[in-house]
Amino acid sequence: MNLTTYIRRTSNEVRIGSVKIGATHPVAVQSMTNTDTNDTAGSVAQIERIDRAGGKIVRLTAQGRKEGENLREIVAGVRADGFDTAIVADIHFVPEVATIAAEYVDKVRINPGNYRTAHGELEVLIEQCRRRGVALRIGVNHGSLAKRIFDEYGDTPEGMVVSAMEFLRVCRDRDFDQVVVSMKSSNTRVMVAAYRLLVEAMEREEMHFPIHLGVTEAGNGLEGRIKSAVGIGALLSDGIGDTIRVSLTEAPENEIPTALLLAEYFTHRAGEFEVKHPERYSPFAYRRRSAIQIPLTHDEPHEAFRLLEAYSENPTAELRAAILNLEQEDEPVMVKRRYDDESLEVVAVKAAADLGPLLLDGLADGLWIDAPQHDAEAIHEVELMILQAARVRFSHTEYIACPSCGRTLYDIEKTLAEIRCKTSHLKNLRIGVMGCIVNGPGEMADADYGYVGAAPGRITLYKGREVIEKNIPQEKALDHLIALIKANGDWCDQ
């Protein structure tokens, strides 16, 4: 295309209980409970807290028949309290539980990686969803592809798209359009590439299913919010996305303000900017347009860089067009934008969403956040976090930490804080902290080391995807993790 314009991708309307998404409806935000799905009162209370915060779609895990059946009681409790929250069941490993959950909830999320084929059980589920007016999410996760897909495509965005399209074709052939699709990864580059490839694949086959966006295992604090904003912002700036979740290792209601900020921030985008070289803007491969290998923050020497500042309400498109219109195509570029918000978190999220995509696509070589109301050191740290979230410069330990759910086997917030305290000084290292075997090891595919819940009070340690120690008592697991890192030469003293 010759113009970079903020126009939301066309999608059909999907009803999830009382919530409508797609078509002309605003981008919806959602979260997921981290209570035990067998704990009716606790789950109901948490759903209602998420709803009050502004999350009108809430997902619960249903890992077995008992949890699937208890969704009836949870939905009844939420409705009895006067809430019309859209309730979603998340199914892993046991596809037949989807047919139980579909009798009680407003949407069922399934992972194609848990199915032998795209027919049979899926077709039965589609007819059940049609009968009850239940929506379906085809949720593909990087790191949990079916073996037959993995063997042919590897753990790649292309494999993720193949997996999703198989299931979407069955939905289309069964004339069932109440379908949402997602392509999640903890790696923002993989996540963005997968969604862009998916959109192209759906357009070729004239599919218009709505899309749910999220960066899995983003972590917590400012770092987790920035990582989510880079990935989600890159796609929202493409006009892609009908629902979003900011996955944080915190109380789930804490996710909603950042998600609402992102949804609102992209609501009123406007402007058209000519692009001379749209071929550089491609989901198929990452390459840097200049010879700069380590992008910079604004307070590092950048005299040889061209400074480009955005002034419009569509800064990502404005800067992308300016970069691609440079006469010297490989001239190093530092991108700049001013933010007058009083909240550092708001500045960080907006800057990550505006400038992060340019780094993610290899177009920019540095970033300058002009935020005069904030301390220079704090802004420098935010810039470093954006560079790391965009996968272009690693300056501190990265934690691929799941947000936890009813499957979590230990206190993941407390544990993440303890691991971070002991390891945050390490450089160029990624540590996965996963609550259960569903999210680890597959969905911490990029981690150098993994700390994964194996059973109540028991932890299994990984190096990459290789199991190193099984079923360690949790009180000893952190010491064992540190010993493992040291044994592999990745430890340095503070």
GROMACS .gro file of C-alpha atoms in nm:
model
  494
    1MET     CA    1   0.000   0.000   0.000
    2ASN     CA    2   0.119   0.355  -0.068
    3LEU     CA    3  -0.028   0.525   0.236
    4THR     CA    4   0.019   0.452   0.602
    5THR     CA    5  -0.321   0.532   0.748
    6TYR     CA    6  -0.489   0.451   1.075
    7ILE     CA    7  -0.795   0.259   0.963
    8ARG     CA    8  -0.916  -0.032   1.172
    9ARG     CA    9  -0.926  -0.362   0.993
   10THR     CA   10  -1.275  -0.470   0.889
   11SER     CA   11  -1.414  -0.749   1.105
   12ASN     CA   12  -1.752  -0.906   1.162
   13GLU     CA   13  -1.949  -0.861   1.482
   14VAL     CA   14  -1.916  -1.125   1.753
   15ARG     CA   15  -2.140  -1.133   2.059
   16ILE     CA   16  -1.983  -1.251   2.385
   17GLY     CA   17  -2.272  -1.250   2.625
   18SER     CA   18  -2.370  -0.885   2.670
   19VAL     CA   19  -2.049  -0.759   2.500
   20LYS     CA   20  -2.021  -0.703   2.127
   21ILE     CA   21  -1.680  -0.683   1.959
   22GLY     CA   22  -1.560  -0.631   1.603
   23ALA     CA   23  -1.741  -0.431   1.334
   24THR     CA   24  -1.771  -0.070   1.456
   25HIS     CA   25  -1.758  -0.153   1.827
   26PRO     CA   26  -1.481  -0.003   2.043
   27VAL     CA   27  -1.180  -0.217   2.127
   28ALA     CA   28  -1.279  -0.420   2.434
   29VAL     CA   29  -1.045  -0.499   2.723
   30GLN     CA   30  -1.035  -0.818   2.923
   31SER     CA   31  -0.849  -1.012   3.191
   32MET     CA   32  -0.830  -1.357   3.348
   33THR     CA   33  -0.889  -1.474   3.704
   34ASN     CA   34  -0.607  -1.626   3.906
   35THR     CA   35  -0.836  -1.790   4.161
   36ASP     CA   36  -0.901  -2.163   4.181
   37THR     CA   37  -1.199  -2.226   3.951
   38ASN     CA   38  -1.335  -2.463   4.216
   39ASP     CA   39  -1.348  -2.167   4.458
   40THR     CA   40  -1.686  -2.026   4.360
   41ALA     CA   41  -1.696  -1.731   4.601
   42GLY     CA   42  -1.337  -1.628   4.534
   43SER     CA   43  -1.381  -1.647   4.156
   44VAL     CA   44  -1.707  -1.453   4.164
   45ALA     CA   45  -1.552  -1.180   4.377
   46GLN     CA   46  -1.252  -1.145   4.148
   47ILE     CA   47  -1.464  -1.135   3.832
   48GLU     CA   48  -1.663  -0.853   3.986
   49ARG     CA   49  -1.347  -0.660   4.079
   50ILE     CA   50  -1.225  -0.690   3.719
   51ASP     CA   51  -1.564  -0.574   3.590
   52ARG     CA   52  -1.568  -0.273   3.823
   53ALA     CA   53  -1.222  -0.179   3.694
   54GLY     CA   54  -1.358  -0.176   3.337
   55GLY     CA   55  -1.286  -0.529   3.214
   56LYS     CA   56  -1.617  -0.654   3.079
   57ILE     CA   57  -1.478  -0.987   2.950
   58VAL     CA   58  -1.321  -1.225   3.204
   59ARG     CA   59  -1.166  -1.567   3.140
   60LEU     CA   60  -1.130  -1.858   3.383
   61THR     CA   61  -0.930  -2.175   3.344
   62ALA     CA   62  -1.122  -2.502   3.314
   63GLN     CA   63  -0.846  -2.761   3.314
   64GLY     CA   64  -1.069  -3.055   3.408
   65ARG     CA   65  -1.429  -3.174   3.425
   66LYS     CA   66  -1.472  -3.056   3.785
   67GLU     CA   67  -1.364  -2.701   3.697
   68GLY     CA   68  -1.577  -2.707   3.382
   69GLU     CA   69  -1.886  -2.804   3.578
   70ASN     CA   70  -1.823  -2.541   3.847
   71LEU     CA   71  -1.842  -2.267   3.585
   72ARG     CA   72  -2.220  -2.304   3.617
   73GLU     CA   73  -2.204  -2.198   3.982
   74ILE     CA   74  -1.963  -1.912   3.911
   75VAL     CA   75  -2.178  -1.771   3.631
   76ALA     CA   76  -2.487  -1.802   3.848
   77GLY     CA   77  -2.312  -1.617   4.132
   78VAL     CA   78  -2.200  -1.332   3.907
   79ARG     CA   79  -2.549  -1.294   3.760
   80ALA     CA   80  -2.713  -1.309   4.103
   81ASP     CA   81  -2.497  -1.013   4.206
   82GLY     CA   82  -2.628  -0.811   3.910
   83PHE     CA   83  -2.318  -0.828   3.687
   84ASP     CA   84  -2.351  -0.905   3.316
   85THR     CA   85  -1.976  -0.967   3.271
   86ALA     CA   86  -1.897  -1.184   2.968
   87ILE     CA   87  -1.756  -1.511   3.108
   88VAL     CA   88  -1.501  -1.711   2.907
   89ALA     CA   89  -1.372  -2.064   2.969
   90ASP     CA   90  -1.007  -2.137   2.894
   91ILE     CA   91  -0.947  -2.498   2.791
   92HIS     CA   92  -0.608  -2.672   2.798
   93PHE     CA   93  -0.504  -3.033   2.736
   94VAL     CA   94  -0.855  -3.184   2.767
   95PRO     CA   95  -1.063  -3.078   2.465
   96GLU     CA   96  -1.378  -3.254   2.587
   97VAL     CA   97  -1.399  -3.008   2.878
   98ALA     CA   98  -1.486  -2.744   2.619
   99THR     CA   99  -1.821  -2.913   2.562
  100ILE     CA  100  -1.894  -2.900   2.935
  101ALA     CA  101  -1.796  -2.534   2.968
  102ALA     CA  102  -1.991  -2.434   2.657
  103GLU     CA  103  -2.314  -2.516   2.841
  104TYR     CA  104  -2.253  -2.238   3.094
  105VAL     CA  105  -2.027  -1.960   2.960
  106ASP     CA  106  -2.042  -1.690   2.691
  107LYS     CA  107  -1.724  -1.789   2.507
  108VAL     CA  108  -1.489  -2.086   2.499
  109ARG     CA  109  -1.121  -2.048   2.423
  110ILE     CA  110  -0.943  -2.350   2.279
  111ASN     CA  111  -0.580  -2.408   2.178
  112PRO     CA  112  -0.538  -2.591   1.844
  113GLY     CA  113  -0.222  -2.744   1.988
  114ASN     CA  114  -0.440  -2.964   2.211
  115TYR     CA  115  -0.632  -3.120   1.921
  116ARG     CA  116  -0.525  -3.408   1.702
  117THR     CA  117  -0.698  -3.263   1.395
  118ALA     CA  118  -0.906  -2.960   1.304
  119HIS     CA  119  -1.217  -3.175   1.257
  120GLY     CA  120  -1.424  -3.407   1.474
  121GLU     CA  121  -1.426  -3.260   1.823
  122LEU     CA  122  -1.411  -2.906   1.688
  123GLU     CA  123  -1.717  -2.960   1.467
  124VAL     CA  124  -1.914  -3.094   1.762
  125LEU     CA  125  -1.812  -2.792   1.971
  126ILE     CA  126  -1.911  -2.550   1.694
  127GLU     CA  127  -2.263  -2.692   1.679
  128GLN     CA  128  -2.294  -2.672   2.056
  129CYS     CA  129  -2.177  -2.309   2.053
  130ARG     CA  130  -2.421  -2.229   1.773
  131ARG     CA  131  -2.711  -2.382   1.969
  132ARG     CA  132  -2.639  -2.180   2.284
  133GLY     CA  133  -2.515  -1.858   2.121
  134VAL     CA  134  -2.164  -1.908   2.260
  135ALA     CA  135  -1.861  -1.749   2.091
  136LEU     CA  136  -1.538  -1.939   2.024
  137ARG     CA  137  -1.178  -1.822   2.046
  138ILE     CA  138  -0.912  -2.001   1.845
  139GLY     CA  139  -0.612  -1.917   2.063
  140VAL     CA  140  -0.273  -2.013   1.923
  141ASN     CA  141   0.027  -1.973   2.153
  142HIS     CA  142   0.392  -1.965   2.052
  143GLY     CA  143   0.552  -2.267   2.213
  144SER     CA  144   0.243  -2.489   2.224
  145LEU     CA  145   0.189  -2.589   1.861
  146ALA     CA  146   0.066  -2.937   1.777
  147LYS     CA  147   0.351  -3.180   1.705
  148ARG     CA  148   0.251  -3.224   1.341
  149ILE     CA  149   0.268  -2.845   1.290
  150PHE     CA  150   0.592  -2.810   1.487
  151ASP     CA  151   0.760  -3.091   1.293
  152GLU     CA  152   0.694  -2.916   0.962
  153TYR     CA  153   0.723  -2.545   1.049
  154GLY     CA  154   0.912  -2.536   1.375
  155ASP     CA  155   0.817  -2.297   1.653
  156THR     CA  156   0.761  -2.008   1.409
  157PRO     CA  157   0.503  -1.739   1.329
  158GLU     CA  158   0.434  -1.924   1.005
  159GLY     CA  159   0.352  -2.240   1.201
  160MET     CA  160   0.123  -2.043   1.430
  161VAL     CA  161  -0.068  -1.909   1.129
  162VAL     CA  162  -0.102  -2.254   0.972
  163SER     CA  163  -0.241  -2.384   1.302
  164ALA     CA  164  -0.499  -2.106   1.329
  165MET     CA  165  -0.607  -2.119   0.965
  166GLU     CA  166  -0.683  -2.492   0.983
  167PHE     CA  167  -0.936  -2.426   1.258
  168LEU     CA  168  -1.074  -2.107   1.105
  169ARG     CA  169  -1.146  -2.289   0.779
  170VAL     CA  170  -1.354  -2.545   0.967
  171CYS     CA  171  -1.551  -2.261   1.129
  172ARG     CA  172  -1.604  -2.099   0.788
  173ASP     CA  173  -1.706  -2.427   0.628
  174ARG     CA  174  -1.959  -2.483   0.908
  175ASP     CA  175  -2.091  -2.128   0.848
  176PHE     CA  176  -2.003  -2.026   1.205
  177ASP     CA  177  -1.881  -1.669   1.232
  178GLN     CA  178  -1.894  -1.611   1.609
  179VAL     CA  179  -1.520  -1.665   1.625
  180VAL     CA  180  -1.228  -1.465   1.766
  181VAL     CA  181  -0.864  -1.552   1.696
  182SER     CA  182  -0.540  -1.480   1.884
  183MET     CA  183  -0.168  -1.544   1.821
  184LYS     CA  184   0.017  -1.484   2.146
  185SER     CA  185   0.385  -1.492   2.234
  186SER     CA  186   0.608  -1.347   2.505
  187ASN     CA  187   0.844  -1.236   2.227
  188THR     CA  188   0.703  -0.914   2.083
  189ARG     CA  189   0.872  -0.966   1.748
  190VAL     CA  190   0.722  -1.315   1.709
  191MET     CA  191   0.385  -1.194   1.831
  192VAL     CA  192   0.363  -0.901   1.589
  193ALA     CA  193   0.487  -1.105   1.294
  194ALA     CA  194   0.235  -1.382   1.366
  195TYR     CA  195  -0.060  -1.143   1.379
  196ARG     CA  196   0.044  -0.962   1.061
  197LEU     CA  197   0.087  -1.291   0.877
  198LEU     CA  198  -0.248  -1.410   1.008
  199VAL     CA  199  -0.426  -1.099   0.881
  200GLU     CA  200  -0.271  -1.146   0.536
  201ALA     CA  201  -0.374  -1.513   0.534
  202MET     CA  202  -0.731  -1.430   0.638
  203GLU     CA  203  -0.758  -1.154   0.378
  204ARG     CA  204  -0.651  -1.393   0.104
  205GLU     CA  205  -0.940  -1.620   0.201
  206GLU     CA  206  -1.184  -1.332   0.270
  207MET     CA  207  -1.212  -1.407   0.640
  208HIS     CA  208  -1.309  -1.123   0.874
  209PHE     CA  209  -1.295  -1.277   1.219
  210PRO     CA  210  -1.218  -1.032   1.504
  211ILE     CA  211  -0.873  -1.045   1.662
  212HIS     CA  212  -0.773  -1.054   2.027
  213LEU     CA  213  -0.429  -0.908   2.107
  214GLY     CA  214  -0.189  -0.982   2.389
  215VAL     CA  215   0.175  -1.033   2.480
  216THR     CA  216   0.191  -1.340   2.702
  217GLU     CA  217   0.406  -1.357   3.013
  218ALA     CA  218   0.491  -0.986   3.001
  219GLY     CA  219   0.598  -0.978   3.366
  220ASN     CA  220   0.501  -0.707   3.612
  221GLY     CA  221   0.551  -0.343   3.703
  222LEU     CA  222   0.647  -0.079   3.453
  223GLU     CA  223   0.850  -0.329   3.252
  224GLY     CA  224   0.548  -0.555   3.198
  225ARG     CA  225   0.330  -0.264   3.092
  226ILE     CA  226   0.592  -0.138   2.847
  227LYS     CA  227   0.640  -0.480   2.692
  228SER     CA  228   0.266  -0.518   2.641
  229ALA     CA  229   0.238  -0.168   2.495
  230VAL     CA  230   0.513  -0.229   2.239
  231GLY     CA  231   0.348  -0.545   2.101
  232ILE     CA  232  -0.014  -0.436   2.128
  233GLY     CA  233   0.070  -0.083   2.010
  234ALA     CA  234   0.246  -0.211   1.698
  235LEU     CA  235  -0.069  -0.395   1.593
  236LEU     CA  236  -0.321  -0.131   1.699
  237SER     CA  237  -0.120   0.119   1.493
  238ASP     CA  238  -0.172  -0.120   1.198
  239GLY     CA  239  -0.546  -0.106   1.263
  240ILE     CA  240  -0.541  -0.465   1.389
  241GLY     CA  241  -0.719  -0.564   1.708
  242ASP     CA  242  -1.074  -0.583   1.845
  243THR     CA  243  -1.002  -0.692   2.204
  244ILE     CA  244  -0.686  -0.668   2.413
  245ARG     CA  245  -0.540  -0.804   2.733
  246VAL     CA  246  -0.236  -0.670   2.915
  247SER     CA  247  -0.102  -0.985   3.087
  248LEU     CA  248   0.070  -0.892   3.414
  249THR     CA  249   0.199  -1.100   3.704
  250GLU     CA  250  -0.017  -0.897   3.939
  251ALA     CA  251  -0.376  -0.893   4.059
  252PRO     CA  252  -0.579  -0.919   3.736
  253GLU     CA  253  -0.774  -0.600   3.798
  254ASN     CA  254  -0.439  -0.415   3.776
  255GLU     CA  255  -0.424  -0.505   3.407
  256ILE     CA  256  -0.734  -0.308   3.316
  257PRO     CA  257  -0.614   0.056   3.346
  258THR     CA  258  -0.323  -0.003   3.105
  259ALA     CA  259  -0.548  -0.191   2.862
  260LEU     CA  260  -0.806   0.089   2.874
  261LEU     CA  261  -0.532   0.348   2.820
  262LEU     CA  262  -0.411   0.166   2.508
  263ALA     CA  263  -0.762   0.117   2.370
  264GLU     CA  264  -0.851   0.483   2.422
  265TYR     CA  265  -0.516   0.609   2.292
  266PHE     CA  266  -0.577   0.452   1.952
  267THR     CA  267  -0.945   0.542   1.927
  268HIS     CA  268  -0.899   0.877   1.757
  269ARG     CA  269  -0.595   0.816   1.536
  270ALA     CA  270  -0.602   1.003   1.208
  271GLY     CA  271  -0.379   1.112   0.922
  272GLU     CA  272  -0.225   0.983   0.602
  273PHE     CA  273   0.148   0.979   0.535
  274GLU     CA  274   0.308   0.884   0.206
  275VAL     CA  275   0.549   0.589   0.215
  276LYS     CA  276   0.809   0.545  -0.057
  277HIS     CA  277   0.933   0.203   0.047
  278PRO     CA  278   0.647  -0.001   0.192
  279GLU     CA  279   0.840  -0.320   0.121
  280ARG     CA  280   1.059  -0.244   0.425
  281TYR     CA  281   0.751  -0.264   0.643
  282SER     CA  282   0.713  -0.640   0.631
  283PRO     CA  283   0.607  -0.913   0.873
  284PHE     CA  284   0.821  -1.174   0.704
  285ALA     CA  285   1.167  -1.086   0.831
  286TYR     CA  286   1.344  -0.847   1.064
  287ARG     CA  287   1.632  -0.643   0.926
  288ARG     CA  288   1.779  -0.313   1.030
  289ARG     CA  289   1.767  -0.037   0.772
  290SER     CA  290   2.094   0.118   0.897
  291ALA     CA  291   2.432  -0.018   1.006
  292ILE     CA  292   2.361   0.071   1.371
  293GLN     CA  293   2.349  -0.254   1.565
  294ILE     CA  294   2.279  -0.122   1.915
  295PRO     CA  295   2.007   0.146   1.922
  296LEU     CA  296   2.058   0.432   2.166
  297THR     CA  297   1.871   0.634   2.424
  298HIS     CA  298   1.858   1.010   2.374
  299ASP     CA  299   2.128   1.086   2.635
  300GLU     CA  300   2.390   0.871   2.464
  301PRO     CA  301   2.610   1.011   2.182
  302HIS     CA  302   2.400   1.030   1.866
  303GLU     CA  303   2.549   1.320   1.668
  304ALA     CA  304   2.554   1.115   1.347
  305PHE     CA  305   2.181   1.040   1.373
  306ARG     CA  306   1.904   1.226   1.193
  307LEU     CA  307   1.654   1.347   1.454
  308LEU     CA  308   1.291   1.305   1.352
  309GLU     CA  309   1.020   1.434   1.584
  310ALA     CA  310   0.650   1.350   1.566
  311TYR     CA  311   0.386   1.619   1.618
  312SER     CA  312   0.067   1.460   1.485
  313GLU     CA  313  -0.193   1.245   1.659
  314ASN     CA  314  -0.064   0.947   1.462
  315PRO     CA  315   0.305   0.954   1.559
  316THR     CA  316   0.393   0.599   1.456
  317ALA     CA  317   0.268   0.647   1.102
  318GLU     CA  318   0.416   0.997   1.080
  319LEU     CA  319   0.762   0.882   1.186
  320ARG     CA  320   0.752   0.566   0.976
  321ALA     CA  321   0.671   0.770   0.668
  322ALA     CA  322   0.943   1.025   0.747
  323ILE     CA  323   1.202   0.750   0.788
  324LEU     CA  324   1.108   0.574   0.467
  325ASN     CA  325   1.112   0.904   0.277
  326LEU     CA  326   1.473   0.988   0.369
  327GLU     CA  327   1.691   1.045   0.065
  328GLN     CA  328   1.971   0.848   0.227
  329GLU     CA  329   1.788   0.523   0.291
  330ASP     CA  330   2.031   0.385   0.551
  331GLU     CA  331   2.082   0.710   0.744
  332PRO     CA  332   2.068   0.643   1.121
  333VAL     CA  333   1.757   0.789   1.281
  334MET     CA  334   1.656   0.889   1.633
  335VAL     CA  335   1.280   0.926   1.681
  336LYS     CA  336   1.137   1.176   1.927
  337ARG     CA  337   0.799   1.257   2.078
  338ARG     CA  338   0.695   1.491   2.359
  339TYR     CA  339   0.466   1.375   2.642
  340ASP     CA  340   0.324   1.614   2.902
  341ASP     CA  341   0.143   1.355   3.114
  342GLU     CA  342   0.201   1.377   3.489
  343SER     CA  343   0.208   0.999   3.534
  344LEU     CA  344   0.536   0.827   3.445
  345GLU     CA  345   0.341   0.508   3.375
  346VAL     CA  346   0.119   0.686   3.122
  347VAL     CA  347   0.424   0.840   2.952
  348ALA     CA  348   0.592   0.500   2.938
  349VAL     CA  349   0.289   0.320   2.791
  350LYS     CA  350   0.222   0.589   2.530
  351ALA     CA  351   0.588   0.612   2.427
  352ALA     CA  352   0.616   0.233   2.406
  353ALA     CA  353   0.308   0.217   2.184
  354ASP     CA  354   0.422   0.508   1.963
  355LEU     CA  355   0.796   0.448   1.928
  356GLY     CA  356   0.836   0.080   2.012
  357PRO     CA  357   0.691  -0.039   1.677
  358LEU     CA  358   0.954   0.160   1.483
  359LEU     CA  359   1.229  -0.018   1.676
  360LEU     CA  360   1.052  -0.351   1.643
  361ASP     CA  361   1.043  -0.311   1.264
  362GLY     CA  362   1.412  -0.214   1.245
  363LEU     CA  363   1.336   0.138   1.123
  364ALA     CA  364   1.468   0.350   1.412
  365ASP     CA  365   1.813   0.352   1.572
  366GLY     CA  366   1.735   0.543   1.888
  367LEU     CA  367   1.451   0.705   2.080
  368TRP     CA  368   1.401   1.028   2.264
  369ILE     CA  369   1.117   1.062   2.510
  370ASP     CA  370   1.072   1.433   2.580
  371ALA     CA  371   0.891   1.435   2.915
  372PRO     CA  372   0.990   1.753   3.102
  373GLN     CA  373   0.777   1.670   3.405
  374HIS     CA  374   0.985   1.364   3.488
  375ASP     CA  375   1.330   1.290   3.622
  376ALA     CA  376   1.593   1.235   3.352
  377GLU     CA  377   1.714   0.910   3.506
  378ALA     CA  378   1.360   0.770   3.516
  379ILE     CA  379   1.309   0.855   3.147
  380HIS     CA  380   1.642   0.694   3.061
  381GLU     CA  381   1.525   0.371   3.229
  382VAL     CA  382   1.196   0.383   3.038
  383GLU     CA  383   1.384   0.424   2.711
  384LEU     CA  384   1.602   0.121   2.795
  385MET     CA  385   1.290  -0.082   2.878
  386ILE     CA  386   1.134   0.007   2.542
  387LEU     CA  387   1.451  -0.092   2.357
  388GLN     CA  388   1.450  -0.425   2.537
  389ALA     CA  389   1.078  -0.485   2.486
  390ALA     CA  390   1.133  -0.426   2.113
  391ARG     CA  391   1.410  -0.690   2.116
  392VAL     CA  392   1.681  -0.453   1.988
  393ARG     CA  393   1.894  -0.396   2.299
  394PHE     CA  394   1.919  -0.596   2.621
  395SER     CA  395   2.041  -0.406   2.925
  396HIS     CA  396   1.899  -0.606   3.215
  397THR     CA  397   1.750  -0.942   3.308
  398GLU     CA  398   1.422  -1.016   3.134
  399TYR     CA  399   1.152  -1.206   3.320
  400ILE     CA  400   0.905  -1.407   3.112
  401ALA     CA  401   0.648  -1.446   3.387
  402CYS     CA  402   0.293  -1.570   3.343
  403PRO     CA  403   0.011  -1.365   3.493
  404SER     CA  404  -0.107  -1.677   3.679
  405CYS     CA  405  -0.453  -1.833   3.678
  406GLY     CA  406  -0.643  -2.111   3.852
  407ARG     CA  407  -0.378  -2.360   3.739
  408THR     CA  408  -0.094  -2.182   3.922
  409LEU     CA  409   0.076  -2.405   4.179
  410TYR     CA  410   0.249  -2.144   4.396
  411ASP     CA  411   0.242  -1.774   4.489
  412ILE     CA  412   0.387  -1.646   4.164
  413GLU     CA  413   0.386  -1.275   4.254
  414LYS     CA  414   0.588  -1.336   4.569
  415THR     CA  415   0.820  -1.581   4.393
  416LEU     CA  416   0.884  -1.347   4.100
  417ALA     CA  417   0.978  -1.071   4.345
  418GLU     CA  418   1.223  -1.306   4.521
  419ILE     CA  419   1.381  -1.424   4.193
  420ARG     CA  420   1.405  -1.066   4.066
  421CYS     CA  421   1.574  -0.956   4.390
  422LYS     CA  422   1.847  -1.219   4.347
  423THR     CA  423   1.898  -1.202   3.970
  424SER     CA  424   1.807  -0.854   3.840
  425HIS     CA  425   2.176  -0.756   3.816
  426LEU     CA  426   2.247  -1.021   3.551
  427LYS     CA  427   2.296  -0.911   3.191
  428ASN     CA  428   2.150  -1.048   2.869
  429LEU     CA  429   1.961  -1.322   3.049
  430ARG     CA  430   1.598  -1.433   3.022
  431ILE     CA  431   1.436  -1.620   3.309
  432GLY     CA  432   1.095  -1.783   3.273
  433VAL     CA  433   0.876  -1.796   3.584
  434MET     CA  434   0.573  -2.013   3.511
  435GLY     CA  435   0.293  -2.117   3.738
  436CYS     CA  436   0.225  -2.456   3.582
  437ILE     CA  437   0.322  -2.696   3.305
  438VAL     CA  438   0.064  -2.544   3.067
  439ASN     CA  439   0.265  -2.223   3.034
  440GLY     CA  440   0.607  -2.384   3.080
  441PRO     CA  441   0.820  -2.486   2.912
  442GLY     CA  442   0.652  -2.423   2.576
  443GLU     CA  443   0.540  -2.064   2.626
  444MET     CA  444   0.871  -1.957   2.779
  445ALA     CA  445   1.033  -2.062   2.451
  446ASP     CA  446   1.282  -1.773   2.458
  447ALA     CA  447   1.396  -1.818   2.818
  448ASP     CA  448   1.752  -1.918   2.905
  449TYR     CA  449   1.634  -2.068   3.234
  450GLY     CA  450   1.292  -2.171   3.355
  451TYR     CA  451   1.131  -2.200   3.700
  452VAL     CA  452   0.808  -2.395   3.651
  453GLY     CA  453   0.541  -2.520   3.891
  454ALA     CA  454   0.532  -2.901   3.869
  455ALA     CA  455   0.299  -2.982   4.162
  456PRO     CA  456   0.186  -2.803   4.478
  457GLY     CA  457   0.505  -2.693   4.655
  458ARG     CA  458   0.727  -2.846   4.386
  459ILE     CA  459   0.933  -2.677   4.113
  460THR     CA  460   1.103  -2.808   3.800
  461LEU     CA  461   1.404  -2.617   3.660
  462TYR     CA  462   1.486  -2.587   3.291
  463LYS     CA  463   1.782  -2.472   3.087
  464GLY     CA  464   1.618  -2.367   2.763
  465ARG     CA  465   1.367  -2.646   2.697
  466GLU     CA  466   1.572  -2.912   2.876
  467VAL     CA  467   1.461  -3.033   3.218
  468ILE     CA  468   1.755  -3.008   3.459
  469GLU     CA  469   1.595  -3.086   3.796
  470LYS     CA  470   1.247  -3.217   3.871
  471ASN     CA  471   1.013  -3.167   4.166
  472ILE     CA  472   1.244  -2.958   4.386
  473PRO     CA  473   1.081  -2.844   4.713
  474GLN     CA  474   0.992  -2.480   4.654
  475GLU     CA  475   1.184  -2.357   4.959
  476LYS     CA  476   1.503  -2.484   4.792
  477ALA     CA  477   1.420  -2.400   4.430
  478LEU     CA  478   1.560  -2.046   4.417
  479ASP     CA  479   1.896  -2.161   4.551
  480HIS     CA  480   1.899  -2.440   4.293
  481LEU     CA  481   1.816  -2.191   4.017
  482ILE     CA  482   2.107  -1.968   4.118
  483ALA     CA  483   2.339  -2.270   4.132
  484LEU     CA  484   2.224  -2.373   3.783
  485ILE     CA  485   2.292  -2.026   3.643
  486LYS     CA  486   2.637  -2.022   3.805
  487ALA     CA  487   2.719  -2.371   3.679
  488ASN     CA  488   2.656  -2.256   3.322
  489GLY     CA  489   2.877  -1.946   3.353
  490ASP     CA  490   2.591  -1.694   3.332
  491TRP     CA  491   2.632  -1.551   3.680
  492CYS     CA  492   2.814  -1.229   3.769
  493ASP     CA  493   2.847  -1.069   4.109
  494GLN     CA  494   2.669  -0.741   4.169
   0.00000   0.00000   0.00000
